Short mmCIF file of C-alpha atoms in Angstrom, two decimals:
data_model
loop_
_atom_site.label_atom_id
_atom_site.label_comp_id
_atom_site.label_asym_id
_atom_site.label_seq_id
_atom_site.Cartn_x
_atom_site.Cartn_y
_atom_site.Cartn_z
CA MET A 28 15.85 -14.61 17.14
CA ALA A 29 12.96 -15.19 14.80
CA THR A 30 10.58 -15.82 17.65
CA ASP A 31 12.02 -12.79 19.36
CA HIS A 32 11.03 -10.74 16.38
CA GLN A 33 7.47 -12.02 16.43
CA ALA A 34 7.22 -11.35 20.13
CA ASP A 35 8.17 -7.76 19.44
CA HIS A 36 5.32 -7.53 17.00
CA ALA A 37 2.87 -8.82 19.53
CA HIS A 38 3.72 -5.91 21.78
CA THR A 39 2.70 -3.32 19.23
CA PRO A 40 -0.97 -3.78 18.53
CA GLY A 41 -2.10 -2.01 15.41
CA THR A 42 -5.79 -2.65 15.48
CA ALA A 43 -6.70 -1.44 18.94
CA GLU A 44 -5.46 2.04 18.13
CA ARG A 45 -8.60 3.18 16.42
CA SER A 46 -10.91 2.54 19.35
CA GLY A 47 -13.11 5.32 20.65
CA LEU A 48 -12.47 7.55 23.63
CA ASP A 49 -14.77 5.53 25.91
CA VAL A 50 -12.95 2.36 25.12
CA ASP A 51 -9.62 4.13 25.71
CA LEU A 52 -10.76 5.37 29.10
CA HIS A 53 -12.08 1.95 30.03
CA ARG A 54 -8.78 0.42 29.07
CA ALA A 55 -6.80 3.04 30.97
CA VAL A 56 -8.76 2.33 34.15
CA LEU A 57 -8.28 -1.40 33.79
CA GLY A 58 -4.61 -0.92 33.00
CA PHE A 59 -4.11 1.27 36.05
CA GLY A 60 -5.82 -1.39 38.17
CA GLY A 61 -3.51 -4.01 36.77
CA LEU A 62 -0.50 -1.85 37.56
CA LEU A 63 -1.66 -1.34 41.16
CA GLY A 64 -2.22 -5.10 41.50
CA PHE A 65 1.27 -5.79 40.20
CA VAL A 66 2.90 -3.37 42.66
CA GLY A 67 0.77 -4.86 45.43
CA LEU A 68 1.95 -8.39 44.64
CA TRP A 69 5.52 -7.15 44.47
CA TRP A 70 5.14 -5.51 47.87
CA VAL A 71 3.66 -8.66 49.46
CA ALA A 72 6.43 -10.80 47.94
CA SER A 73 9.09 -8.40 49.17
CA LEU A 74 7.90 -8.83 52.78
CA PHE A 75 9.22 -12.39 52.80
CA GLN A 76 12.52 -11.73 51.02
CA PRO A 77 15.73 -10.01 52.06
CA ALA A 78 16.29 -6.66 50.31
CA PHE A 79 19.12 -7.99 48.12
CA VAL A 80 16.71 -10.52 46.62
CA LEU A 81 13.65 -8.32 46.22
CA PRO A 82 13.46 -4.82 47.70
CA SER A 83 10.02 -3.39 48.45
CA PRO A 84 8.42 -0.87 46.08
CA ALA A 85 8.93 1.80 48.71
CA ALA A 86 12.65 1.07 48.92
CA VAL A 87 12.95 1.26 45.15
CA ALA A 88 11.06 4.54 45.10
CA GLU A 89 13.50 5.91 47.66
CA THR A 90 16.49 4.80 45.58
CA PHE A 91 14.85 6.24 42.48
CA VAL A 92 14.52 9.65 44.11
CA ALA A 93 18.06 9.48 45.49
CA GLU A 94 19.53 8.55 42.10
CA ALA A 95 17.56 11.29 40.41
CA ALA A 96 18.57 13.88 43.01
CA SER A 97 22.26 12.99 42.92
CA GLY A 98 22.39 13.57 39.19
CA GLU A 99 23.60 10.01 38.58
CA MET A 100 20.45 9.24 36.66
CA THR A 101 20.59 12.19 34.30
CA THR A 102 24.27 11.55 33.66
CA ALA A 103 23.61 7.90 32.75
CA LEU A 104 20.63 8.92 30.66
CA GLY A 105 22.66 11.52 28.79
CA GLN A 106 25.34 8.92 28.11
CA SER A 107 22.93 6.28 26.84
CA ILE A 108 21.12 8.69 24.57
CA GLN A 109 24.39 9.42 22.83
CA HIS A 110 24.43 5.95 21.34
CA TRP A 111 20.75 5.08 21.49
CA ILE A 112 19.74 7.93 19.19
CA PRO A 113 22.40 7.51 16.48
CA GLY A 114 22.21 3.71 16.68
CA THR A 115 18.44 3.69 16.31
CA ILE A 116 18.38 6.25 13.51
CA ILE A 117 21.17 4.69 11.47
CA GLY A 118 19.90 1.12 11.92
CA THR A 119 16.34 2.16 11.10
CA LEU A 120 17.26 4.06 7.95
CA LEU A 121 19.59 1.37 6.64
CA GLY A 122 17.03 -1.30 7.45
CA ILE A 123 14.26 0.52 5.57
CA VAL A 124 16.46 1.26 2.57
CA ALA A 125 17.70 -2.33 2.33
CA GLY A 126 14.27 -3.79 3.00
CA VAL A 127 12.57 -1.68 0.35
CA ALA A 128 15.35 -2.27 -2.19
CA PHE A 129 15.55 -6.04 -1.70
CA GLY A 130 11.80 -6.37 -1.43
CA TRP A 131 11.33 -4.50 -4.69
CA SER A 132 14.15 -5.86 -6.82
CA ARG A 133 14.02 -9.54 -7.60
CA LEU A 134 17.62 -9.38 -8.75
CA LEU A 135 18.93 -7.79 -5.55
CA ASP A 136 16.88 -10.22 -3.53
CA ASP A 137 18.30 -13.24 -5.34
CA ILE A 138 21.85 -11.97 -4.92
CA THR A 139 21.53 -11.11 -1.24
CA ALA A 140 19.20 -13.82 0.04
CA PRO A 141 21.94 -16.30 1.10
CA VAL A 142 23.96 -13.57 2.82
CA VAL A 143 20.86 -12.22 4.55
CA ARG A 144 19.90 -15.66 5.82
CA THR A 145 23.38 -16.24 7.14
CA LEU A 146 23.61 -12.95 8.98
CA ARG A 147 20.05 -12.76 10.22
CA PRO A 148 20.32 -15.26 13.12
CA VAL A 149 23.41 -13.57 14.59
CA PRO A 150 22.33 -11.90 17.85
CA PRO A 151 23.62 -8.33 18.23
CA LEU A 152 25.37 -9.38 21.45
CA ALA A 153 27.52 -11.83 19.51
CA LEU A 154 28.90 -8.90 17.54
CA ILE A 155 30.45 -7.16 20.54
CA GLY A 156 33.87 -8.31 19.43
CA PHE A 157 33.38 -6.49 16.14
CA ALA A 158 32.02 -3.43 17.89
CA ILE A 159 35.21 -3.20 19.96
CA ALA A 160 37.52 -4.03 17.06
CA TRP A 161 35.90 -1.70 14.55
CA PHE A 162 34.77 1.17 16.71
CA GLY A 163 36.32 0.77 20.15
CA ILE A 164 34.81 0.99 23.61
CA ASN A 165 32.88 4.14 22.92
CA ASN A 166 29.52 5.47 21.78
CA ALA A 167 30.16 4.39 18.19
CA GLY A 168 30.70 0.80 19.30
CA ALA A 169 27.55 0.79 21.39
CA ALA A 170 25.59 2.50 18.61
CA PHE A 171 26.73 -0.27 16.28
CA ILE A 172 25.15 -2.95 18.51
CA ILE A 173 21.91 -0.97 18.71
CA ALA A 174 21.89 -0.30 14.99
CA ILE A 175 22.17 -4.02 14.22
CA GLY A 176 19.04 -4.66 16.27
CA ALA A 177 17.12 -1.84 14.60
CA PHE A 178 18.35 -2.88 11.18
CA TRP A 179 16.84 -6.35 11.09
CA ILE A 180 13.46 -5.40 12.45
CA ASN A 181 13.14 -2.59 9.93
CA PHE A 182 14.58 -4.68 7.15
CA TYR A 183 11.98 -7.42 7.51
CA ALA A 184 9.08 -5.06 8.16
CA SER A 185 9.89 -3.01 5.04
CA TYR A 186 10.65 -6.07 2.96
CA GLY A 187 7.31 -7.64 3.87
CA GLY A 188 5.49 -4.36 3.30
CA VAL A 189 6.95 -3.95 -0.17
CA GLU A 190 6.20 -7.56 -1.08
CA GLY A 191 2.57 -6.96 -0.15
CA VAL A 192 2.10 -3.93 -2.41
CA SER A 193 -0.68 -4.69 -4.87
CA GLU A 194 0.45 -5.34 -8.42
CA ASP A 195 -2.72 -3.60 -9.59
CA LEU A 196 -1.79 -0.32 -7.92
CA LEU A 197 1.51 -0.47 -9.76
CA ASP A 198 -0.33 -1.10 -13.03
CA VAL A 199 -2.54 1.91 -12.40
CA ALA A 200 0.49 4.07 -11.66
CA ARG A 201 2.22 2.90 -14.85
CA SER A 202 -0.87 3.70 -16.87
CA LEU A 203 -0.84 7.18 -15.34
CA GLY A 204 2.64 7.81 -16.63
CA VAL A 205 4.90 6.70 -13.78
CA LYS A 206 8.07 5.37 -15.37
CA GLY A 207 11.05 3.54 -13.94
CA ASP A 208 11.75 1.74 -10.69
CA LEU A 209 12.77 4.78 -8.68
CA GLU A 210 9.61 6.71 -9.55
CA LEU A 211 7.37 3.71 -8.83
CA VAL A 212 9.06 3.08 -5.49
CA LYS A 213 8.76 6.73 -4.53
CA SER A 214 5.19 7.38 -5.60
CA VAL A 215 3.55 4.00 -4.96
CA VAL A 216 5.66 1.38 -3.20
CA ILE A 217 6.77 3.38 -0.17
CA PRO A 218 3.40 5.04 0.55
CA ALA A 219 1.59 1.73 0.05
CA ALA A 220 4.01 -0.06 2.37
CA SER A 221 4.17 2.76 4.90
CA PRO A 222 1.91 1.09 7.51
CA GLU A 223 4.24 -1.92 7.67
CA ILE A 224 7.35 0.24 7.51
CA LEU A 225 6.16 2.40 10.40
CA THR A 226 5.22 -0.63 12.47
CA GLY A 227 8.78 -1.79 11.94
CA VAL A 228 10.17 1.55 13.05
CA ARG A 229 8.06 1.49 16.17
CA THR A 230 8.99 -2.08 17.05
CA GLY A 231 12.62 -1.23 16.39
CA ILE A 232 12.55 1.74 18.74
CA GLY A 233 11.41 -0.52 21.55
CA ARG A 234 13.96 -3.17 20.73
CA CYS A 235 16.73 -0.59 20.79
CA TRP A 236 15.90 0.39 24.36
CA MET A 237 16.32 -3.26 25.29
CA LEU A 238 19.64 -3.32 23.49
CA VAL A 239 20.93 -0.34 25.46
CA VAL A 240 21.91 -2.75 28.25
CA ALA A 241 23.57 -5.18 25.86
CA SER A 242 25.41 -2.41 24.05
CA GLU A 243 27.00 -1.18 27.28
CA ILE A 244 28.08 -4.60 28.48
CA PHE A 245 31.66 -4.06 27.30
CA GLY A 246 32.21 -0.88 29.25
CA VAL A 247 30.51 2.05 27.56
CA PRO A 248 28.89 4.15 30.31
CA GLY A 249 25.15 4.71 30.50
CA LEU A 250 21.93 3.28 31.93
CA GLY A 251 22.84 -0.27 30.97
CA ARG A 252 26.30 0.00 32.49
CA ARG A 253 24.70 1.30 35.68
CA ILE A 254 22.37 -1.73 35.78
CA LEU A 255 25.25 -4.14 35.22
CA ARG A 256 27.43 -2.50 37.89
CA ALA A 257 24.59 -2.52 40.42
CA SER A 258 23.91 -6.18 39.61
CA ASN A 259 27.50 -7.06 40.43
CA ASN A 260 27.10 -5.32 43.80
CA LEU A 261 23.71 -6.98 44.45
CA GLN A 262 22.09 -3.52 44.61
CA VAL A 263 18.77 -4.84 43.37
CA ASP A 264 17.00 -1.58 44.21
CA VAL A 265 19.33 0.29 41.88
CA VAL A 266 18.82 -2.34 39.18
CA ILE A 267 15.07 -1.97 39.39
CA THR A 268 15.38 1.82 39.44
CA TYR A 269 17.19 1.84 36.12
CA ILE A 270 14.94 -0.78 34.62
CA LEU A 271 12.12 1.62 35.46
CA VAL A 272 13.98 4.46 33.78
CA LEU A 273 14.29 2.37 30.61
CA SER A 274 10.61 1.45 30.75
CA LEU A 275 9.55 5.05 31.22
CA LEU A 276 11.75 6.21 28.36
CA PHE A 277 10.31 3.52 26.15
CA LEU A 278 6.80 4.53 27.12
CA LEU A 279 7.53 8.16 26.39
CA VAL A 280 9.10 7.60 22.99
CA ASP A 281 6.58 4.95 22.01
CA THR A 282 3.62 7.15 22.90
CA ALA A 283 5.05 10.04 20.94
CA PHE A 284 5.77 7.83 17.97
CA ARG A 285 2.34 6.25 18.07
CA ALA A 286 0.73 9.66 17.97
CA ALA A 287 2.86 10.63 14.98
CA GLN A 288 2.10 7.31 13.30
CA ARG A 289 -1.63 7.86 13.69
CA ARG A 290 -1.39 11.22 12.02
CA VAL A 291 0.70 9.95 9.14
CA LEU A 292 -1.62 6.98 8.62
CA ALA A 293 -4.87 8.91 9.00
CA TRP A 294 -5.91 7.54 5.62
CA ARG A 295 -6.20 4.00 6.90
CA MET B 4 -6.58 16.43 -27.12
CA ALA B 5 -6.66 13.08 -28.84
CA MET B 6 -5.03 12.79 -32.20
CA SER B 7 -7.21 11.30 -34.88
CA HIS B 8 -6.38 9.56 -38.07
CA ALA B 9 -7.66 10.28 -41.51
CA ASP B 10 -9.47 6.94 -41.58
CA GLY B 11 -10.75 7.53 -38.05
CA SER B 12 -9.51 4.20 -36.76
CA MET B 13 -7.75 5.10 -33.58
CA VAL B 14 -7.21 1.67 -32.07
CA ARG B 15 -6.34 -1.37 -34.14
CA ILE B 16 -6.26 -4.84 -32.66
CA GLU B 17 -4.56 -6.99 -35.26
CA GLY B 18 -4.59 -10.77 -35.04
CA VAL B 19 -4.10 -10.87 -31.30
CA SER B 20 -3.67 -14.37 -29.87
CA LYS B 21 -2.66 -15.47 -26.43
CA GLN B 22 -1.49 -18.86 -25.24
CA TYR B 23 -0.69 -19.89 -21.71
CA ASP B 24 1.52 -22.84 -20.95
CA GLY B 25 -0.18 -24.56 -18.06
CA GLU B 26 0.33 -27.89 -16.35
CA GLN B 27 -2.29 -29.50 -18.59
CA GLY B 28 -0.58 -28.31 -21.72
CA THR B 29 -1.14 -25.15 -23.69
CA VAL B 30 -4.31 -23.13 -23.20
CA GLN B 31 -5.49 -20.93 -26.03
CA ALA B 32 -6.98 -17.93 -24.23
CA LEU B 33 -7.40 -15.72 -27.28
CA ASP B 34 -7.50 -16.71 -30.91
CA ASP B 35 -6.90 -14.21 -33.68
CA VAL B 36 -8.86 -11.26 -32.30
CA ASP B 37 -9.12 -8.53 -34.87
CA PHE B 38 -11.07 -5.26 -34.76
CA GLY B 39 -10.73 -1.50 -34.80
CA VAL B 40 -12.20 1.35 -32.78
CA ASP B 41 -12.89 4.73 -34.33
CA THR B 42 -12.22 8.07 -32.72
CA GLY B 43 -15.07 9.08 -30.43
CA GLU B 44 -16.69 5.68 -30.60
CA PHE B 45 -18.11 3.79 -27.62
CA VAL B 46 -17.31 0.11 -28.07
CA CYS B 47 -18.22 -2.68 -25.68
CA ILE B 48 -16.56 -6.07 -25.54
CA VAL B 49 -19.06 -8.54 -24.14
CA GLY B 50 -18.71 -12.22 -23.42
CA PRO B 51 -19.14 -14.91 -20.79
CA SER B 52 -16.49 -15.49 -18.14
CA GLY B 53 -13.63 -17.48 -19.55
CA CYS B 54 -13.85 -15.94 -23.01
CA GLY B 55 -10.56 -14.14 -22.50
CA LYS B 56 -11.97 -10.63 -22.33
CA THR B 57 -9.92 -9.74 -19.29
CA THR B 58 -6.82 -11.11 -21.00
CA LEU B 59 -7.69 -8.99 -24.01
CA PHE B 60 -8.11 -5.96 -21.73
CA ARG B 61 -4.68 -6.54 -20.22
CA ILE B 62 -3.09 -6.87 -23.65
CA LEU B 63 -4.86 -3.72 -24.85
CA ALA B 64 -3.64 -1.85 -21.80
CA GLY B 65 -0.08 -3.00 -22.38
CA LEU B 66 -0.04 -4.88 -19.07
CA GLU B 67 0.55 -8.23 -20.72
CA PRO B 68 2.17 -9.19 -24.04
CA ALA B 69 0.24 -11.01 -26.75
CA THR B 70 1.62 -14.29 -28.06
CA ALA B 71 0.89 -13.13 -31.60
CA GLY B 72 -0.51 -10.01 -33.20
CA GLU B 73 -0.36 -6.45 -31.99
CA VAL B 74 -2.30 -3.52 -30.61
CA LEU B 75 -1.88 -0.15 -32.29
CA LEU B 76 -2.96 3.09 -30.68
CA ASP B 77 -2.82 6.06 -33.02
CA GLY B 78 -0.54 4.01 -35.20
CA SER B 79 2.04 3.17 -32.58
CA ARG B 80 2.41 -0.24 -31.02
CA VAL B 81 1.31 -0.68 -27.42
CA THR B 82 3.87 -2.67 -25.44
CA GLU B 83 3.51 -1.10 -21.99
CA PRO B 84 0.97 1.05 -20.14
CA THR B 85 0.85 4.48 -21.69
CA PRO B 86 -0.70 7.75 -20.52
CA ASN B 87 -2.41 7.86 -23.91
CA MET B 88 -4.79 5.33 -22.46
CA GLY B 89 -6.78 5.89 -19.30
CA ILE B 90 -7.45 2.63 -17.50
CA VAL B 91 -10.34 1.94 -15.12
CA PHE B 92 -10.45 -1.37 -13.27
CA GLN B 93 -13.41 -3.12 -11.70
CA GLU B 94 -11.83 -2.91 -8.26
CA TYR B 95 -11.13 0.85 -8.49
CA HIS B 96 -7.55 0.56 -7.20
CA LEU B 97 -7.47 4.06 -5.80
CA PHE B 98 -4.35 5.08 -3.92
CA PRO B 99 -5.66 4.76 -0.37
CA TRP B 100 -3.12 7.17 1.11
CA GLN B 101 -4.31 9.99 -1.11
CA THR B 102 -7.43 12.10 -0.93
CA VAL B 103 -9.93 12.21 -3.78
CA ARG B 104 -8.26 15.32 -5.13
CA GLU B 105 -4.77 13.82 -4.84
CA ASN B 106 -5.89 10.65 -6.59
CA VAL B 107 -7.31 12.63 -9.48
CA ALA B 108 -4.15 14.73 -9.68
CA PHE B 109 -1.81 11.72 -9.54
CA GLY B 110 -1.19 11.32 -13.25
CA LEU B 111 -1.08 15.07 -13.89
CA LYS B 112 1.88 15.44 -11.55
CA LYS B 113 3.94 13.36 -13.94
CA THR B 114 3.18 15.69 -16.83
CA ASP B 115 4.43 19.19 -17.55
CA VAL B 116 1.01 20.75 -17.12
CA PRO B 117 1.56 23.95 -15.09
CA THR B 118 0.32 23.95 -11.49
CA ASP B 119 -2.59 26.38 -11.84
CA GLU B 120 -3.87 24.62 -14.95
CA ARG B 121 -3.49 21.34 -13.08
CA GLU B 122 -5.53 22.64 -10.16
CA ARG B 123 -8.21 23.90 -12.49
CA ARG B 124 -8.45 20.59 -14.30
CA VAL B 125 -8.63 18.59 -11.08
CA ASP B 126 -11.37 20.86 -9.73
CA HIS B 127 -13.31 20.47 -12.93
CA LEU B 128 -13.03 16.68 -12.93
CA VAL B 129 -13.93 16.27 -9.28
CA ASP B 130 -16.93 18.42 -10.09
CA LEU B 131 -17.72 16.48 -13.26
CA VAL B 132 -18.01 13.20 -11.37
CA GLY B 133 -20.06 14.89 -8.66
CA LEU B 134 -17.59 14.56 -5.80
CA ASP B 135 -16.93 18.23 -5.03
CA GLY B 136 -18.07 17.68 -1.45
CA PHE B 137 -15.57 14.88 -0.97
CA ALA B 138 -12.44 16.37 -2.52
CA ASP B 139 -10.47 16.03 0.70
CA SER B 140 -11.85 12.65 1.79
CA TYR B 141 -9.77 9.51 1.74
CA PRO B 142 -11.02 6.52 -0.30
CA LYS B 143 -11.87 4.57 2.87
CA ALA B 144 -14.73 7.02 3.47
CA LEU B 145 -16.26 6.50 0.02
CA SER B 146 -18.85 4.04 -1.26
CA GLY B 147 -18.07 1.74 -4.19
CA GLY B 148 -19.85 3.98 -6.66
CA MET B 149 -17.97 7.05 -5.43
CA LYS B 150 -14.66 5.22 -5.63
CA GLN B 151 -15.35 4.30 -9.22
CA ARG B 152 -16.15 7.93 -10.00
CA VAL B 153 -12.78 8.91 -8.58
CA ALA B 154 -11.08 6.22 -10.66
CA LEU B 155 -12.83 7.57 -13.75
CA ALA B 156 -11.81 11.16 -12.99
CA ARG B 157 -8.25 10.02 -12.33
CA ALA B 158 -8.12 8.28 -15.72
CA LEU B 159 -9.61 11.31 -17.48
CA ALA B 160 -7.21 13.75 -15.80
CA ILE B 161 -4.29 12.96 -18.07
CA ASP B 162 -6.56 13.52 -21.06
CA PRO B 163 -5.99 10.14 -22.70
CA ALA B 164 -6.98 9.43 -26.28
CA LEU B 165 -8.71 6.24 -25.19
CA LEU B 166 -10.59 5.25 -22.07
CA LEU B 167 -10.20 1.55 -21.42
CA MET B 168 -12.53 0.08 -18.81
CA ASP B 169 -12.66 -3.45 -17.42
CA GLU B 170 -16.09 -4.28 -15.94
CA PRO B 171 -15.96 -0.94 -14.14
CA PHE B 172 -19.47 -1.23 -12.70
CA GLY B 173 -19.27 -4.91 -11.82
CA ALA B 174 -18.65 -4.36 -8.13
CA VAL B 175 -21.47 -1.92 -7.31
CA ASP B 176 -25.15 -2.52 -6.65
CA ALA B 177 -27.69 -2.43 -9.47
CA GLN B 178 -29.05 1.02 -8.69
CA THR B 179 -25.60 2.60 -8.51
CA ARG B 180 -24.61 0.80 -11.69
CA GLU B 181 -27.47 2.34 -13.59
CA MET B 182 -26.57 5.78 -12.30
CA LEU B 183 -22.91 5.36 -13.20
CA GLN B 184 -23.82 4.16 -16.69
CA GLY B 185 -25.81 7.32 -17.24
CA GLU B 186 -22.99 9.48 -15.90
CA LEU B 187 -20.42 7.74 -18.07
CA LEU B 188 -22.52 8.39 -21.17
CA GLU B 189 -22.83 12.05 -20.23
CA ILE B 190 -19.10 12.36 -19.70
CA TRP B 191 -18.45 10.54 -22.95
CA GLU B 192 -20.71 12.93 -24.81
CA GLU B 193 -19.17 15.94 -23.11
CA THR B 194 -15.54 14.99 -23.62
CA GLY B 195 -15.80 13.13 -26.92
CA LYS B 196 -13.46 10.41 -25.64
CA THR B 197 -13.11 7.08 -27.34
CA VAL B 198 -14.27 4.36 -24.95
CA LEU B 199 -13.50 0.65 -24.98
CA PHE B 200 -15.57 -1.01 -22.30
CA VAL B 201 -15.33 -4.66 -21.24
CA THR B 202 -18.35 -6.28 -19.59
CA HIS B 203 -20.07 -9.63 -19.14
CA ASP B 204 -23.43 -7.89 -18.81
CA VAL B 205 -25.25 -7.97 -22.17
CA GLU B 206 -27.82 -5.42 -21.07
CA GLU B 207 -25.07 -3.01 -20.09
CA ALA B 208 -23.42 -3.43 -23.48
CA VAL B 209 -26.66 -2.76 -25.39
CA LYS B 210 -27.37 0.23 -23.21
CA LEU B 211 -23.98 1.86 -23.72
CA ALA B 212 -22.32 0.88 -26.95
CA ASP B 213 -22.24 2.15 -30.50
CA ARG B 214 -20.78 -1.17 -31.42
CA ILE B 215 -20.53 -4.46 -29.55
CA ILE B 216 -17.74 -6.98 -29.96
CA VAL B 217 -19.36 -10.28 -28.95
CA MET B 218 -16.89 -12.88 -27.76
CA GLY B 219 -17.25 -16.59 -27.11
CA LYS B 220 -15.02 -19.09 -25.38
CA ASN B 221 -12.90 -22.18 -26.19
CA PRO B 222 -10.94 -20.52 -27.56
CA GLY B 223 -11.70 -16.87 -26.76
CA SER B 224 -12.53 -15.27 -30.06
CA ILE B 225 -14.90 -12.83 -31.69
CA ARG B 226 -18.31 -14.33 -32.52
CA GLN B 227 -19.74 -11.28 -34.15
CA ILE B 228 -19.51 -7.51 -34.20
CA ILE B 229 -22.86 -5.78 -33.89
CA ASP B 230 -23.67 -2.13 -34.56
CA VAL B 231 -26.26 -0.86 -32.11
CA ASP B 232 -28.52 1.48 -33.97
CA LEU B 233 -30.59 2.93 -31.14
CA ASP B 234 -31.06 6.50 -29.95
CA ARG B 235 -29.88 7.42 -26.48
CA PRO B 236 -31.05 7.36 -23.76
CA ARG B 237 -31.96 3.75 -24.34
CA SER B 238 -34.59 1.89 -22.43
CA ARG B 239 -34.45 -1.83 -21.86
CA THR B 240 -38.23 -2.04 -22.15
CA ASP B 241 -37.91 -0.92 -25.74
CA THR B 242 -38.69 -3.66 -28.31
CA ALA B 243 -35.57 -3.00 -30.37
CA PHE B 244 -33.46 -3.05 -27.21
CA GLY B 245 -34.87 -6.49 -26.42
CA GLN B 246 -34.10 -7.73 -29.90
CA TYR B 247 -30.42 -6.73 -29.61
CA TYR B 248 -30.32 -8.31 -26.19
CA GLU B 249 -31.76 -11.63 -27.39
CA ARG B 250 -29.54 -11.71 -30.43
CA ILE B 251 -26.38 -11.34 -28.33
CA ARG B 252 -27.57 -13.81 -25.69
CA GLU B 253 -27.94 -16.42 -28.39
CA LEU B 254 -24.41 -15.78 -29.62
CA ILE B 255 -22.67 -16.39 -26.31
#
């Protein structure tokens, strides 16, 4: 799980974002070339395999269009969003609050550290039993699984961000009349840690899309359920179609968030 | 405005000592440091590295407790950072997420100064330190000298009785340092603030101070307190300037 977390980080580069337009264009062209190459390889590989092992890109495109036209796709999407959105938001908020609080307060940190270390390695999937028992086979149960995933990423990102806040900035704030923990956290700690906190949010958003499949494993309908059902029927084209839907959604949300993040962190 | 006492002594440092318990036993960082600063006075604390002047700065600012003795500001004991004291650090420590104007306004927001008065004061200060063209810039876009000007304006904004500065011009190039020294003197004359300025640069101390607290090390303590009786602006090529300089160099 810990390595998982680091891998997530590796997927969200923070430094490359400030490159110039030329560099962006250059990268876009290269990226597009890479994408074409990948599809090409896939197509060549599919020529030597039966369709239930690896369908061709064209076959998948056909299925994609058919699924979209039949309304199946939008239905599944609508269902998934109903737990993805609340799960992500709740997990993110709780993770930030806990991360900031435990990162700031030595006392809270000392009290909670053993509990945190015990709970941290539990994969969200292992909690499906609790999701069913506490919430039932419904959106709340699925949101719970997603929220757990978002929680830990945001918890550690915020915790680390708060730990890294310069003691000197806090001294300056105190000398300028900021009194009490709450005021210091509000006016210095959170803004100073905001780059790390926002990186956590962004990483968490991506992780939650991955968890959509896991969260629907016990029967809640949605994109993940559709993938699992198609897998059971060896409809690999349908599986790939919905994997693509998840990827595109991730891309969409991530791009939007990145743009927002850049604006908020214009001072960096 | 700053309150002043009948005897004029605004800051009293009384028998301040500081010991650290390290692995090699107890280290005496400061030993019985005792002096006062009068209202409106410009006092420099000068000494070599390791003489405990930064420790003394931190105790004065209320950032660190003394092992013995106390610091009194306008008669009341300093035990934590107080808005009565504006602090300027060597490394600026601006809030990077705030613009120049927001940095300067930071402390004012915690006071009950009305908004329009606040705006006026911030405008004036940004102007005073010559950054009117950069009011909406973030610190990342500023040079070291500009950052230190912002830090100075930010400290002045809450109208503190005392301006406490720790090697504020230590991180900028020589030319900028000279400029900032001149600007600080102008601001000091204009606002009538009391300034307590820590430096390791003897020339800087002679150039700025009314009075110089010369410190030595092992343990960190006052060697001598020297009144600088020179007209401003002072020139280092001046014979009297050189005499003060040599005298202090010999002490530390």
